[in-house]
GROMACS .gro file of C-alpha atoms in nm:
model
  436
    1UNK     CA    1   0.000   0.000   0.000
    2UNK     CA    2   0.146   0.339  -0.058
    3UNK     CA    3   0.206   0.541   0.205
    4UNK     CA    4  -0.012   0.847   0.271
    5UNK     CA    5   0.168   1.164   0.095
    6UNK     CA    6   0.302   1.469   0.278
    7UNK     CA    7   0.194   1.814   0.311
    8UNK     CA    8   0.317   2.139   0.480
    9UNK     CA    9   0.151   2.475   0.537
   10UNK     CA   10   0.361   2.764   0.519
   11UNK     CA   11   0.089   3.120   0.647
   12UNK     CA   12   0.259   3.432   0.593
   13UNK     CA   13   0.061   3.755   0.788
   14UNK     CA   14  -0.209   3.803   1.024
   15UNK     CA   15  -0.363   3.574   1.257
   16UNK     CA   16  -0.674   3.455   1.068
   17UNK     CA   17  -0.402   3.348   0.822
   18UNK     CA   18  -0.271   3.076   1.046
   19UNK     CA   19  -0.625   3.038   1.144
   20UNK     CA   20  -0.719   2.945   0.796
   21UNK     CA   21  -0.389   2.754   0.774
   22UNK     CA   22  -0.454   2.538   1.024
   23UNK     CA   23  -0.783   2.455   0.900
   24UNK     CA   24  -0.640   2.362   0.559
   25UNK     CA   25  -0.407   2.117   0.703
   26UNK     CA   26  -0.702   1.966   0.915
   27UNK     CA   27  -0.887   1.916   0.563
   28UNK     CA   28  -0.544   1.765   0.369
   29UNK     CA   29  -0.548   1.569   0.706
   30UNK     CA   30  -0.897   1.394   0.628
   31UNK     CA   31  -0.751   1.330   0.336
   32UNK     CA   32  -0.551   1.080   0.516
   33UNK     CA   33  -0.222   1.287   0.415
   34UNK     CA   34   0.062   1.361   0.678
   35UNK     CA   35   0.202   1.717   0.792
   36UNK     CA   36   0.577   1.683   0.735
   37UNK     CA   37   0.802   1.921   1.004
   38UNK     CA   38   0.948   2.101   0.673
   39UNK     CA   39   0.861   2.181   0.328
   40UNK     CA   40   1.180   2.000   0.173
   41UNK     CA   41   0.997   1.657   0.305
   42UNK     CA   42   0.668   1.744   0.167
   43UNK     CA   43   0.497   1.605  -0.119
   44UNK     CA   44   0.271   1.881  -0.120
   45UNK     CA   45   0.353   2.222   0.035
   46UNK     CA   46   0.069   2.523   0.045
   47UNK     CA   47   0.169   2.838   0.097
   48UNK     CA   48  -0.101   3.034   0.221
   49UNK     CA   49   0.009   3.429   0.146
   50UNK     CA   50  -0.094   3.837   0.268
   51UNK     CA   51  -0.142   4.068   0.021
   52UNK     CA   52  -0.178   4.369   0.236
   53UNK     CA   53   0.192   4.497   0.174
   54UNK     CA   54   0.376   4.490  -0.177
   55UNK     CA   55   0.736   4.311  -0.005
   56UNK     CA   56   0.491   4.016   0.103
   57UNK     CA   57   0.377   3.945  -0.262
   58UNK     CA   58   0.762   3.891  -0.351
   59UNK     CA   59   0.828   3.669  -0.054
   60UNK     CA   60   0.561   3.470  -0.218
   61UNK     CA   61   0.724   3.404  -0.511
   62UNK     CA   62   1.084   3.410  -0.343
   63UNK     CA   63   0.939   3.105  -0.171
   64UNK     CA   64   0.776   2.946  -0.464
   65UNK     CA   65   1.156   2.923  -0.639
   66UNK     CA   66   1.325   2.801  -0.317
   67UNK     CA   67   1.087   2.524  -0.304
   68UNK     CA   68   1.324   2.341  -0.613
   69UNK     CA   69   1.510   2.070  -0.471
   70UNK     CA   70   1.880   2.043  -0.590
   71UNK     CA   71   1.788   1.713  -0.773
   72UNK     CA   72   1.547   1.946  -1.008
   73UNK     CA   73   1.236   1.775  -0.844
   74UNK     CA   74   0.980   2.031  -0.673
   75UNK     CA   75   0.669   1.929  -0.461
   76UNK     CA   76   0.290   2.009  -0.557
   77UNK     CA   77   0.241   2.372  -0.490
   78UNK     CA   78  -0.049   2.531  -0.378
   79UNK     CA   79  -0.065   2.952  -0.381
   80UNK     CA   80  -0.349   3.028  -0.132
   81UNK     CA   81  -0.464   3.311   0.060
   82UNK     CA   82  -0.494   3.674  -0.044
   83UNK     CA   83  -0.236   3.692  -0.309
   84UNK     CA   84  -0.424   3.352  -0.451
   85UNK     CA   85  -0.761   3.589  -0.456
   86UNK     CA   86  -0.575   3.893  -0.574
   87UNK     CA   87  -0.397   3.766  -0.866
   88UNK     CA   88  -0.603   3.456  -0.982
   89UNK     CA   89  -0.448   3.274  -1.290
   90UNK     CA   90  -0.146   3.540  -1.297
   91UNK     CA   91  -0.016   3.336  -0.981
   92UNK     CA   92   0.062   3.026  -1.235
   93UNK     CA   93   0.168   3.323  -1.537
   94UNK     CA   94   0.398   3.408  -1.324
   95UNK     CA   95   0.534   3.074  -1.218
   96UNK     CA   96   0.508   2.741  -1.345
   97UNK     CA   97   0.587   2.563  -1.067
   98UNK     CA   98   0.250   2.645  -0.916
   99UNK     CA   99  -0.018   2.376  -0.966
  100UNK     CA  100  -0.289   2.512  -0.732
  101UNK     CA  101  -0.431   2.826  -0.710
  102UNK     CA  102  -0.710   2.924  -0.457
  103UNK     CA  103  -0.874   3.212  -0.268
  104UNK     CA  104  -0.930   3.242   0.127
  105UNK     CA  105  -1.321   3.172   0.033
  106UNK     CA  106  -1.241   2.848  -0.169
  107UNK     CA  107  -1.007   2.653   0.057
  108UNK     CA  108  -1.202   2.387   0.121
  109UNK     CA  109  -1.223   2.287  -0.238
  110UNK     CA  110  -0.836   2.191  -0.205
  111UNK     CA  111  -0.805   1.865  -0.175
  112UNK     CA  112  -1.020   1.808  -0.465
  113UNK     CA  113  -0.779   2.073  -0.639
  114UNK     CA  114  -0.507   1.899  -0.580
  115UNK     CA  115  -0.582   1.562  -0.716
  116UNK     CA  116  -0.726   1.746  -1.072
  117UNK     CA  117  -0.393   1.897  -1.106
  118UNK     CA  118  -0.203   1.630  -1.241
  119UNK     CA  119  -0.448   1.513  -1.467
  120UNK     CA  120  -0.564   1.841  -1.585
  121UNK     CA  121  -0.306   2.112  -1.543
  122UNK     CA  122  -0.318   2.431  -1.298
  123UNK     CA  123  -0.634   2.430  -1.079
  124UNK     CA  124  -0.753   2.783  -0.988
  125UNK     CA  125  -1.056   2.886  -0.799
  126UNK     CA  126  -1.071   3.220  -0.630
  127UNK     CA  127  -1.477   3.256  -0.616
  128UNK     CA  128  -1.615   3.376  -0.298
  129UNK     CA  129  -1.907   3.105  -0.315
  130UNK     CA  130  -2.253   3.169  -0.137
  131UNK     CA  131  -2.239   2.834   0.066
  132UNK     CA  132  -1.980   2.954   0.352
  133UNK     CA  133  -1.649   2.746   0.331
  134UNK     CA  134  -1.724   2.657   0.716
  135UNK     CA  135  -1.980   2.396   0.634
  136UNK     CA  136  -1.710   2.202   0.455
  137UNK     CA  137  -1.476   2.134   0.699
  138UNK     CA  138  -1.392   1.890   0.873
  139UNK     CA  139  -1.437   1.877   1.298
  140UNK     CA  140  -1.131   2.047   1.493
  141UNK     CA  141  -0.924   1.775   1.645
  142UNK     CA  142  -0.603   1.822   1.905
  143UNK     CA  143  -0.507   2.184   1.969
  144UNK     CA  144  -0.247   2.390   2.136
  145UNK     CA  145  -0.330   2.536   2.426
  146UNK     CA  146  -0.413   2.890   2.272
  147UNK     CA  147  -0.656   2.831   1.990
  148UNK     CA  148  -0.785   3.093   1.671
  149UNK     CA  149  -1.133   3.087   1.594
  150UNK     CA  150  -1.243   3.330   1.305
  151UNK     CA  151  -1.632   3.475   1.386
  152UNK     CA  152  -1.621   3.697   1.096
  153UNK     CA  153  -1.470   3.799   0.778
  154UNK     CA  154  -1.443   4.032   0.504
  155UNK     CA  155  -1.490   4.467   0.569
  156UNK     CA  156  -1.749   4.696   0.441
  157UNK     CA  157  -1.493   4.983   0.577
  158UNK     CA  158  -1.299   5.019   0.231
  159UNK     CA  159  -0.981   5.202   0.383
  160UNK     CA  160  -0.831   5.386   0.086
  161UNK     CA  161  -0.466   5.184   0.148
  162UNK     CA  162  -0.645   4.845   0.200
  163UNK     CA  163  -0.696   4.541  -0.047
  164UNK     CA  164  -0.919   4.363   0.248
  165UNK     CA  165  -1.240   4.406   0.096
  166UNK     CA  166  -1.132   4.285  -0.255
  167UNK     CA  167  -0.959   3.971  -0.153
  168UNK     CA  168  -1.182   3.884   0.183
  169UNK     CA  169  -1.483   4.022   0.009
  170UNK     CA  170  -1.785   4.203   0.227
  171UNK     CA  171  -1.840   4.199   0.622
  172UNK     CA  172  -1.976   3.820   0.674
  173UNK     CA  173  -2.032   3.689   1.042
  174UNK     CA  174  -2.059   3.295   1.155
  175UNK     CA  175  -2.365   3.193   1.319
  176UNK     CA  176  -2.383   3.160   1.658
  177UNK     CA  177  -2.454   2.808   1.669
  178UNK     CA  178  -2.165   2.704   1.415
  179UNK     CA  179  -1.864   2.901   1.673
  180UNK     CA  180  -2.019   2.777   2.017
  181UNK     CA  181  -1.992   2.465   1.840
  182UNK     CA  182  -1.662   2.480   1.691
  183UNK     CA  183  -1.529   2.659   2.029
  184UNK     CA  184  -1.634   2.327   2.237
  185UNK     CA  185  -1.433   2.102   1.994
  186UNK     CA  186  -1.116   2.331   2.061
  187UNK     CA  187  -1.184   2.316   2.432
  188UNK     CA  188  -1.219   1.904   2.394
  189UNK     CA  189  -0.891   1.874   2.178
  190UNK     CA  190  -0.695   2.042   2.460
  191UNK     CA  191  -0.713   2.455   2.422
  192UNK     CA  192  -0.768   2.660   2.737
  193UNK     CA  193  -0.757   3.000   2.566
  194UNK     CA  194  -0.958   3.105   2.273
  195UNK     CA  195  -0.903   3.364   2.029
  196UNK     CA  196  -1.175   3.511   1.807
  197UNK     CA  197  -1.071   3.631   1.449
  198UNK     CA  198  -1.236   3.852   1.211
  199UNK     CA  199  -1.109   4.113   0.977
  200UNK     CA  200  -1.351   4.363   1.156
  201UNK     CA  201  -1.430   4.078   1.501
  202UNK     CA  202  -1.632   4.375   1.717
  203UNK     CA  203  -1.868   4.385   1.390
  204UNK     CA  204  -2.001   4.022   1.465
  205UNK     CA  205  -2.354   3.959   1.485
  206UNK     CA  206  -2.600   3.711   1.492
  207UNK     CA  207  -2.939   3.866   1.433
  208UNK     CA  208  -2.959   4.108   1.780
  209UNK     CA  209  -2.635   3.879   1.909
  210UNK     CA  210  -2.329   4.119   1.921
  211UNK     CA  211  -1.966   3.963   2.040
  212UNK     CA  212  -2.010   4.126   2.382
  213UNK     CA  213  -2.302   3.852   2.393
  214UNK     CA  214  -2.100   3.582   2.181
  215UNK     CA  215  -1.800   3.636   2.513
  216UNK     CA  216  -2.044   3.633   2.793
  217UNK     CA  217  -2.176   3.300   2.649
  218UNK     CA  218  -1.797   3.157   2.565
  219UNK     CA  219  -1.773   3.242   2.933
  220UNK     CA  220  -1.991   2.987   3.066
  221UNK     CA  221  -1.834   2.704   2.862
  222UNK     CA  222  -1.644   2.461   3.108
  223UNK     CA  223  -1.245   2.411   3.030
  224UNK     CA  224  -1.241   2.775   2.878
  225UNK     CA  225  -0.974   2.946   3.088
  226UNK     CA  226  -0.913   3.283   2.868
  227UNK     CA  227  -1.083   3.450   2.584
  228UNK     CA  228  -0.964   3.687   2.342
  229UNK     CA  229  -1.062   3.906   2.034
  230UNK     CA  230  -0.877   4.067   1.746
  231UNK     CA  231  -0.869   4.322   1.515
  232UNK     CA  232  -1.149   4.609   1.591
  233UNK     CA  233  -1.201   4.857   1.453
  234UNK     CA  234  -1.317   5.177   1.650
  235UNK     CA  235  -1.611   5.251   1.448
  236UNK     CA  236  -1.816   4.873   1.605
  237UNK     CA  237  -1.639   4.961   1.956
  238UNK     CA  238  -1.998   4.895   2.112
  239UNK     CA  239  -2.031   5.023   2.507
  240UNK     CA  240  -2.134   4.643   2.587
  241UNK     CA  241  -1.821   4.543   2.458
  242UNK     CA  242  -1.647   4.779   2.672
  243UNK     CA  243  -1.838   4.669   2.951
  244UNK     CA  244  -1.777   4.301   2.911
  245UNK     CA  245  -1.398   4.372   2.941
  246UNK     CA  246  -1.477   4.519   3.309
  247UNK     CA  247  -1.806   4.206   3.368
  248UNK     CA  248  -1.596   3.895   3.209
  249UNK     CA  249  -1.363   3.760   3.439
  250UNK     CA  250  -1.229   3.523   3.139
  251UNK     CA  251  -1.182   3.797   2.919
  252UNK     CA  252  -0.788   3.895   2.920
  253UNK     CA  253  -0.742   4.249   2.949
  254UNK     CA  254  -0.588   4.368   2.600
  255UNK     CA  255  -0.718   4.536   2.326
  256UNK     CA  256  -0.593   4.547   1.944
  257UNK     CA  257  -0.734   4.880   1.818
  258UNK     CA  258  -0.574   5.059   1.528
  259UNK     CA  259  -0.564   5.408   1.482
  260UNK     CA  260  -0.326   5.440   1.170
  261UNK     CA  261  -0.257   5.796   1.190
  262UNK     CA  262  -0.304   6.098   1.495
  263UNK     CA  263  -0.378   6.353   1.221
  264UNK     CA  264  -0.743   6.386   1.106
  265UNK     CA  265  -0.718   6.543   0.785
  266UNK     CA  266  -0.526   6.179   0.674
  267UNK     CA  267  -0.788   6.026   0.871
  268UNK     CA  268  -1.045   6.103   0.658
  269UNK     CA  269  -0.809   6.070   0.341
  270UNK     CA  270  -0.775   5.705   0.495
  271UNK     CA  271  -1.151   5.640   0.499
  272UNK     CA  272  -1.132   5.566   0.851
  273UNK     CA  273  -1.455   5.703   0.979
  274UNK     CA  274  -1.322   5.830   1.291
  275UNK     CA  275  -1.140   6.111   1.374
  276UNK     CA  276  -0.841   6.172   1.662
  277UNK     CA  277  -1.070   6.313   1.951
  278UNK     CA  278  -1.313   6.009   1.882
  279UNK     CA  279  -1.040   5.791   1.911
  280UNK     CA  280  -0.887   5.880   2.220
  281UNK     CA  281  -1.216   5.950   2.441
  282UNK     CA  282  -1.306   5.565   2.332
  283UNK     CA  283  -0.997   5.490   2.488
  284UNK     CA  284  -1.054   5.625   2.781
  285UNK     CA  285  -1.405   5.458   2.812
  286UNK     CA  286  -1.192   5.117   2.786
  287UNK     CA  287  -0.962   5.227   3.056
  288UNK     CA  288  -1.231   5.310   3.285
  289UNK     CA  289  -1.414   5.001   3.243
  290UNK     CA  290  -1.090   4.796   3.297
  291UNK     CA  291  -0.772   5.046   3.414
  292UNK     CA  292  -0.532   4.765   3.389
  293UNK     CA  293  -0.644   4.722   3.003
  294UNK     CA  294  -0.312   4.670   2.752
  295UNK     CA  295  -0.393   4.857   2.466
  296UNK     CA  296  -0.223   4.774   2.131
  297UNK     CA  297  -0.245   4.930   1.756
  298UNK     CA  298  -0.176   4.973   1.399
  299UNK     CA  299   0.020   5.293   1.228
  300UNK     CA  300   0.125   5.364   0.872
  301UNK     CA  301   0.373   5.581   0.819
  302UNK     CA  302   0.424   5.744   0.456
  303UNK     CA  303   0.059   5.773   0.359
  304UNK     CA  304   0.034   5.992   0.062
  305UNK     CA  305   0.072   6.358   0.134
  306UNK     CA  306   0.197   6.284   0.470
  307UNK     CA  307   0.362   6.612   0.558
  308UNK     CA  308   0.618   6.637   0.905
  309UNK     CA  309   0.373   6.800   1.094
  310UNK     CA  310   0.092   6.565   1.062
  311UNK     CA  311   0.338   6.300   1.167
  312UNK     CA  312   0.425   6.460   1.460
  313UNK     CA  313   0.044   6.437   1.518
  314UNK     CA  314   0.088   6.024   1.537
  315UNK     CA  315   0.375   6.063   1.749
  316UNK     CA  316   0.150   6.272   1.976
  317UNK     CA  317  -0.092   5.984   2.011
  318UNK     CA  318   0.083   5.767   2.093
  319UNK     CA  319   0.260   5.914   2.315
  320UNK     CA  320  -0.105   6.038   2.446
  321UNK     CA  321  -0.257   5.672   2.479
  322UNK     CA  322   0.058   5.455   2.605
  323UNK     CA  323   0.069   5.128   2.400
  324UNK     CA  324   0.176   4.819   2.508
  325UNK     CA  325   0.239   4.662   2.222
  326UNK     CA  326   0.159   4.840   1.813
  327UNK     CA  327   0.234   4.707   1.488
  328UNK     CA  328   0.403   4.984   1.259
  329UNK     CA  329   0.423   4.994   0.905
  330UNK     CA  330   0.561   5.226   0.585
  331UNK     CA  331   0.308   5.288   0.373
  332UNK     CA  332   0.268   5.049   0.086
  333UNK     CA  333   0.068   5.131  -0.250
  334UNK     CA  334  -0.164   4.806  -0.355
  335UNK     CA  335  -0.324   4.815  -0.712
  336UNK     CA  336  -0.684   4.876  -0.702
  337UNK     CA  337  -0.677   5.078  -0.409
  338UNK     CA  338  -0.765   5.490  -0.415
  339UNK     CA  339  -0.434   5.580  -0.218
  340UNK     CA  340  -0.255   5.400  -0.489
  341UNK     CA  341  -0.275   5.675  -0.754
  342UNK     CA  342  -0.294   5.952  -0.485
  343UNK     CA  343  -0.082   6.291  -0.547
  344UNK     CA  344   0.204   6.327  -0.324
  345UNK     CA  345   0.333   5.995  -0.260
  346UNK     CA  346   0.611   6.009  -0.007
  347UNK     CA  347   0.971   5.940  -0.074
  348UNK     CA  348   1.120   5.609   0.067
  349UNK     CA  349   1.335   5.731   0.246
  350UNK     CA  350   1.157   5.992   0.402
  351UNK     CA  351   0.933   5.712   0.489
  352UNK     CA  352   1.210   5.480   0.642
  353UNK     CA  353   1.326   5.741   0.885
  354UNK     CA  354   0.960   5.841   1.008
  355UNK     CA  355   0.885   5.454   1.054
  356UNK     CA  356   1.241   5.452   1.232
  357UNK     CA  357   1.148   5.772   1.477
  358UNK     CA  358   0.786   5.592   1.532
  359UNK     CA  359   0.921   5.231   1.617
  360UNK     CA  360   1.176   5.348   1.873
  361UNK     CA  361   0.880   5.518   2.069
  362UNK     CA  362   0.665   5.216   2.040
  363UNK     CA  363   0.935   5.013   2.161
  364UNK     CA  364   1.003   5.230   2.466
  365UNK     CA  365   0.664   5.246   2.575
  366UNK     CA  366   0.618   4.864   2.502
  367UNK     CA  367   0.966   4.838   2.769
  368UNK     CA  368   0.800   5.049   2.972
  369UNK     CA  369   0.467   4.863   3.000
  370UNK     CA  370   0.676   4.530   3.034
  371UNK     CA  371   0.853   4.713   3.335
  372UNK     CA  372   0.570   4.801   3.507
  373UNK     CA  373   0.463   4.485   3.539
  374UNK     CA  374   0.746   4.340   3.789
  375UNK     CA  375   0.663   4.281   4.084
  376UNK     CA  376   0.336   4.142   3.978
  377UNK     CA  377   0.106   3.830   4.071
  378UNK     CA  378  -0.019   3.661   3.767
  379UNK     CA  379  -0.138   3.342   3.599
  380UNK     CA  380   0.084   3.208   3.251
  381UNK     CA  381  -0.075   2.990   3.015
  382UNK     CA  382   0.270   2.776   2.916
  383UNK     CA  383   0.240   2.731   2.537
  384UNK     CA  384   0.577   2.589   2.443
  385UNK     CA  385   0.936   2.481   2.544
  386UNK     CA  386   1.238   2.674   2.553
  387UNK     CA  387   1.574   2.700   2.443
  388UNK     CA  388   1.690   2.658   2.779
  389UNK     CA  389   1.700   2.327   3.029
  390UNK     CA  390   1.347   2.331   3.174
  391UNK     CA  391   1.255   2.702   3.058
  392UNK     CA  392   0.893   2.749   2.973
  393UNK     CA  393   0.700   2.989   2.775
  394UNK     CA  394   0.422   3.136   2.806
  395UNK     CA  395   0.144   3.445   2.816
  396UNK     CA  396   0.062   3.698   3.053
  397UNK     CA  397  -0.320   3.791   3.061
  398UNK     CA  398  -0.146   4.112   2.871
  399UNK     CA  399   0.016   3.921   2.584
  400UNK     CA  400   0.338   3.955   2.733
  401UNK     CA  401   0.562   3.644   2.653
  402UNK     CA  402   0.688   3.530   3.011
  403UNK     CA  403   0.952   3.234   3.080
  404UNK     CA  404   0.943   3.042   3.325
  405UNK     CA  405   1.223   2.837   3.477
  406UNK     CA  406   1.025   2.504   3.601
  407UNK     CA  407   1.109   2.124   3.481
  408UNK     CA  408   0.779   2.039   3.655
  409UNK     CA  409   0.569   2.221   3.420
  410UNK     CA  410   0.398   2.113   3.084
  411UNK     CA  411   0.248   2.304   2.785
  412UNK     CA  412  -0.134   2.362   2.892
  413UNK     CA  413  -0.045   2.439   3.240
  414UNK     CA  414  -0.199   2.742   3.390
  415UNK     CA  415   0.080   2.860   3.650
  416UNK     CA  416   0.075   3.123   3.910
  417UNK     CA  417   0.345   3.331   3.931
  418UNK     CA  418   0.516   3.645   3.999
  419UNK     CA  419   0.638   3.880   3.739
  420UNK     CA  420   1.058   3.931   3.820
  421UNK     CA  421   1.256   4.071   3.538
  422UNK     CA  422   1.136   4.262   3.209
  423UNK     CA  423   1.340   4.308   2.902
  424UNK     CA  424   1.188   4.513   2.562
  425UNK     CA  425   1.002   4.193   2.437
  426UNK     CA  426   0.984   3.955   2.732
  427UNK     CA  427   0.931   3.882   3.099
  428UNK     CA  428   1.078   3.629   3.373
  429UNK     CA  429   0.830   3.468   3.593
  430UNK     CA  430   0.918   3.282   3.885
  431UNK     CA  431   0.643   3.022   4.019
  432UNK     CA  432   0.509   3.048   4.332
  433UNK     CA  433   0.605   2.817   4.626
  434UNK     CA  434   0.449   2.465   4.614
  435UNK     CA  435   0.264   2.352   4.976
  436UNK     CA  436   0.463   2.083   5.095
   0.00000   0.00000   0.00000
C-alpha cells in the first residue's frame, strides 16, 4: 500500500491566516495525508500568502523558487490566501511551478484541487461562493493550548490603502450556533484559551447577538480558561463590549485597536470614519471600564501627502494613549486601491526614517509597560518549550511572553506566578512556592 503523501503549510501575515492555515491542514489531514516538520519533506507544500503589503507578494514568489530541490524535483504547490484571490491565474503566469491556485473563500475545495492537477493542469478557484467554506470542513481535532477561531470575515470599511475588501470580500459573520460549536471542539482537543478572528471581530452579529453577547456566552463554557478578540475597529467599539472587558472575568485584558494615523485630515483621506478626539475618548471609556487594560495598535507611516507635521500628530498619540504593544508599518501602495494613484506619494526614504522615529517610541513604551509589570502576581498559560534546560513559555493575561524556569511544568499548564525581570520583548516569571 502506498504510504499516505506529505503536506506542509507555510501562512505568511495576520492571525486569521494561520487560522485558515490550520484549517487547511485539518482538511489535507482527512484526506488521510501527513504534515511533514518542513517543506523539503513534503509532497505537497501550500503556501497560504498576505497581500496587504507589496514586499509580502515577492516573498511569495521568493518562496515558490526556493521550493526546487537540488535534484530538479519540486513538490505540488499550492498559492493560497490573499495573493491567490488577488492575482487569480497570474499566480501560475507568473510561475510554473505552481499547480494550485485558490482564494481564502475556496479553501475547502483543495483537496479536490489537488488531485485534478495532475491530470488536468493548474487548478484555480478564487470565487467567494454563497455556501460559507465553514460547512465544509472537517471537525477540529487536538489543539495547542491557545486556539484561533475566526467569527467573521471580510470589511465593508474600504480604507483607501487596504486590499481587504477585494480579496476577503464584504463583512460576513458565523452563526452563533456554528462558533459555540466549533469553540467546544477546541476546548475538547486540549485549548484553554480562545481567540476570536475577524477582519472587523467587534462587527459580529447574529441577528440582535453582538460579540459582547457571543464572550459572555464563551464564558460559561467549562475548560475555557481565557478568551480573546482581534482586530477592531473603533467605528463597532460597542459600550457592551467595553463593559464586558470590566463584567468577564475570562476575558484577558488587552485590546488590538488601530488608529493608523493621529492627524485627522489623513484620517479622513484614509476612509477611517473616525477622527483623533473620537479615538482617544473611546480609549478612555476602555480604561475606565478595565484600568489595567493593555492597549495595542496599527500605524502607517508614509501615507500619501503625509507632511512632518501631521506625523508629529501620530507621534503625539501615541505618546497620548501609552501602548503596550503596536504594529508599525511604511506605507505600501496596492493596485486597485484609491491611495494607490494619490498625489504626493512620499519618498522612501523619508518614509524609512519616520517609521524609524515611530518604532523606537513604540518600543520604549512597550519596555515600559513590560517594566511596570514586575513585581506582579499573575497566571501564565505555558504554550511551548524553551531554548533553555526546563525554561517554559508562556502568556501573561497582557500578551506579554513570560519564561518560566520550572522542569515540573507542561504546555497547557496554567501557572501562578510572579512577574521578576522585564526586558523590551519579554518577561521572567518565577512560580510560586508549592505547599509541601
Amino acid at each position: 500500500m502506498t504510504a499516505p503523501k506529505t503536506y506542509h503549510v507555510k501562512s505568511f501575515g495576520c492571525q486569521m491566516n494561520v487560522y485558515d492555515g490550520e484549517r487547511m491542514g485539518e482538511l489535507l489531514g482527512a484526506e488521510g495525508m501527513v504534515a511533514a516538520d518542513s517543506a523539503d519533506a513534503a509532497d505537497v507544500v501550500v503556501l497560504n500568502t498576505c497581500h496587504i503589503r507589496e514586499r509580502a507578494v515577492h516573498r511569495v514568489y521568493s518562496e515558490i523558487g526556493s521550493l526546487r530541490r537540488e535534484d530538479g524535483t519540486r513538490p505540488m504547490i499550492a498559492v493560497a490566501g490573499c495573493v491567490a484571490q488577488a492575482e487569480g491565474a497570474q499566480v501560475a503566469k507568473r510561475s510554473k511551478d505552481v499547480d494550485v491556485v485558490v482564494g481564502p473563500q475556496a479553501y475547502h475545495r483543495l483537496p479536490a484541487m489537488l488531485k485534478a492537477a495532475p491530470r488536468d493542469g493548474v487548478q484555480v478557484d478564487t470565487d467567494m461562493p454563497l455556501v460559507p467554506k465553514f460547512d465544509a470542513l472537517p471537525a477540529r481535532g487536538h489543539q495547542r493550548p491557545s486556539a484561533f477561531l475566526t467569527v467573521q470575515e471580510g470589511c465593508d470599511k474600504f480604507c483607501t490603502y487596504c486590499v481587504v475588501p477585494y480579496t476577503r470580500g464584504a463583512e460576513v459573520s458565523r452563526p452563533l450556533s456554528a462558533i459555540i460549536d466549533e469553540a467546544k471542539a477546541l476546548i475538547d482537543g486540549g485549548a484553554k484559551e480562545i481567540t476570536l478572528l475577524g477582519q472587523n471581530v467587534n462587527a459580529w452579529e447574529d441577528g440582535d447577538t453582538g460579540l459582547h453577547d457571543l464572550i459572555a456566552m464563551l464564558d460559561k463554557l467549562p475548560g475555557l480558561a481565557r478568551i480573546r478578540y482581534t482586530t477592531s475597529h473603533p467605528n463597532d467599539m460597542r459600550q457592551g463590549l467595553i463593559d464586558a472587558h470590566r463584567d468577564v472575568e475570562k476575558l484577558m485584558p488587552f485590546l488590538h485597536l488601530p488608529v493608523q494615523s493621529g492627524s485627522d485630515r489623513l484620517l479622513r483621506a484614509m476612509n477611517r470614519s473616525h477622527n483623533r478626539d473620537q479615538y482617544l475618548r473611546l480609549i478612555e471609556r476602555v480604561r475606565a471600564a478595565r484600568p489595567d487594560i493593555a492597549i495595542s495598535g496599527d500605524f502607517i507611516v508614509g501615507f500619501p501627502g503625509e507632511t512632518d507635521a501631521e506625523f508629529e500628530e501620530t507621534l503625539g498619540i501615541v505618546r497620548e494613549v501609552g501602548y503596550a504593544q503596536a504594529f508599525s508599518f511604511a506605507y505600501s501602495p496596492r493596485p486597485g486601491t484609491p491611495a494607490a494613484t494619490m498625489d504626493a506619494q512620499v519618498e522612501k526614504a523619508v518614509m524609512d526614517e519616520r517609521l524609524q522615529r515611530l518604532q523606537a517610541l513604540l518600543n520604549e513604551q512597550q519596555h515600559a509597560f513590560n517594566l511596570g509589570s514586575v513585581g506582579v502576581r499573575t497566571q501564565v498559560l505555558i504554550e511551548r518549550r524553551g531554548k533553555l534546560p526546563g525554561q517554559m513559555l508562556g502568556k501573561s493575561p497582557w500578551l506579554q511572553s513570560v519564561h518560566v524556569i520550572d522542569p515540573a511544568l507542561g504546555v497547557g499548564d496554567m501557572v501562578e506566578v510572579d512577574l521578576v525581570a522585564a526586558g523590551p520583548n519579554s518577561l521572567t516569571g518565577a512560580r510560586l512556592a508549592r505547599a509541601a
